[in-house]
Amino acid sequence: MEDNYLDILKRSYIESYKEDKYYAESLAADIEITH
């Protein structure tokens, strides 16, 4: 049971990290274009 919980937690953390990284990269691209 705990292993499943940790796997879910790890997976959600990785997914959110990927989204944050994508957002940061797109934000940086927007800044480069506008400035």
PDB file of C-alpha atoms in Angstrom:
ATOM      1  CA  MET A   1       0.000   0.000   0.000  1.00  0.00           C
ATOM      2  CA  GLU A   2       2.719   2.490   0.955  1.00  0.00           C
ATOM      3  CA  ASP A   3       4.738   1.594  -2.133  1.00  0.00           C
ATOM      4  CA  ASN A   4       1.764   2.416  -4.360  1.00  0.00           C
ATOM      5  CA  TYR A   5       1.326   5.723  -2.560  1.00  0.00           C
ATOM      6  CA  LEU A   6       4.987   6.596  -3.045  1.00  0.00           C
ATOM      7  CA  ASP A   7       4.850   5.630  -6.716  1.00  0.00           C
ATOM      8  CA  ILE A   8       1.819   7.855  -7.259  1.00  0.00           C
ATOM      9  CA  LEU A   9       3.461  10.700  -5.357  1.00  0.00           C
ATOM     10  CA  LYS A  10       6.680  10.325  -7.345  1.00  0.00           C
ATOM     11  CA  ARG A  11       4.818  10.169 -10.646  1.00  0.00           C
ATOM     12  CA  SER A  12       2.732  13.262  -9.900  1.00  0.00           C
ATOM     13  CA  TYR A  13       5.865  15.123  -8.773  1.00  0.00           C
ATOM     14  CA  ILE A  14       7.662  14.230 -12.013  1.00  0.00           C
ATOM     15  CA  GLU A  15       4.648  15.250 -14.110  1.00  0.00           C
ATOM     16  CA  SER A  16       4.364  18.606 -12.362  1.00  0.00           C
ATOM     17  CA  TYR A  17       8.117  19.118 -12.748  1.00  0.00           C
ATOM     18  CA  LYS A  18       7.855  18.484 -16.492  1.00  0.00           C
ATOM     19  CA  GLU A  19       4.984  20.966 -16.742  1.00  0.00           C
ATOM     20  CA  ASP A  20       6.918  23.587 -14.775  1.00  0.00           C
ATOM     21  CA  LYS A  21       9.981  23.084 -16.971  1.00  0.00           C
ATOM     22  CA  TYR A  22       7.877  23.392 -20.133  1.00  0.00           C
ATOM     23  CA  TYR A  23       6.207  26.521 -18.772  1.00  0.00           C
ATOM     24  CA  ALA A  24       9.554  28.073 -17.849  1.00  0.00           C
ATOM     25  CA  GLU A  25      10.953  27.347 -21.309  1.00  0.00           C
ATOM     26  CA  SER A  26       7.914  28.792 -23.094  1.00  0.00           C
ATOM     27  CA  LEU A  27       8.040  31.841 -20.830  1.00  0.00           C
ATOM     28  CA  ALA A  28      11.720  32.356 -21.655  1.00  0.00           C
ATOM     29  CA  ALA A  29      10.917  32.032 -25.361  1.00  0.00           C
ATOM     30  CA  ASP A  30       8.175  34.656 -25.024  1.00  0.00           C
ATOM     31  CA  ILE A  31      10.586  37.023 -23.302  1.00  0.00           C
ATOM     32  CA  GLU A  32      13.179  36.547 -26.049  1.00  0.00           C
ATOM     33  CA  ILE A  33      10.588  37.260 -28.742  1.00  0.00           C
ATOM     34  CA  THR A  34       9.117  40.366 -27.108  1.00  0.00           C
ATOM     35  CA  HIS A  35      12.431  41.939 -26.084  1.00  0.00           C
TER      36      HIS A  35
END
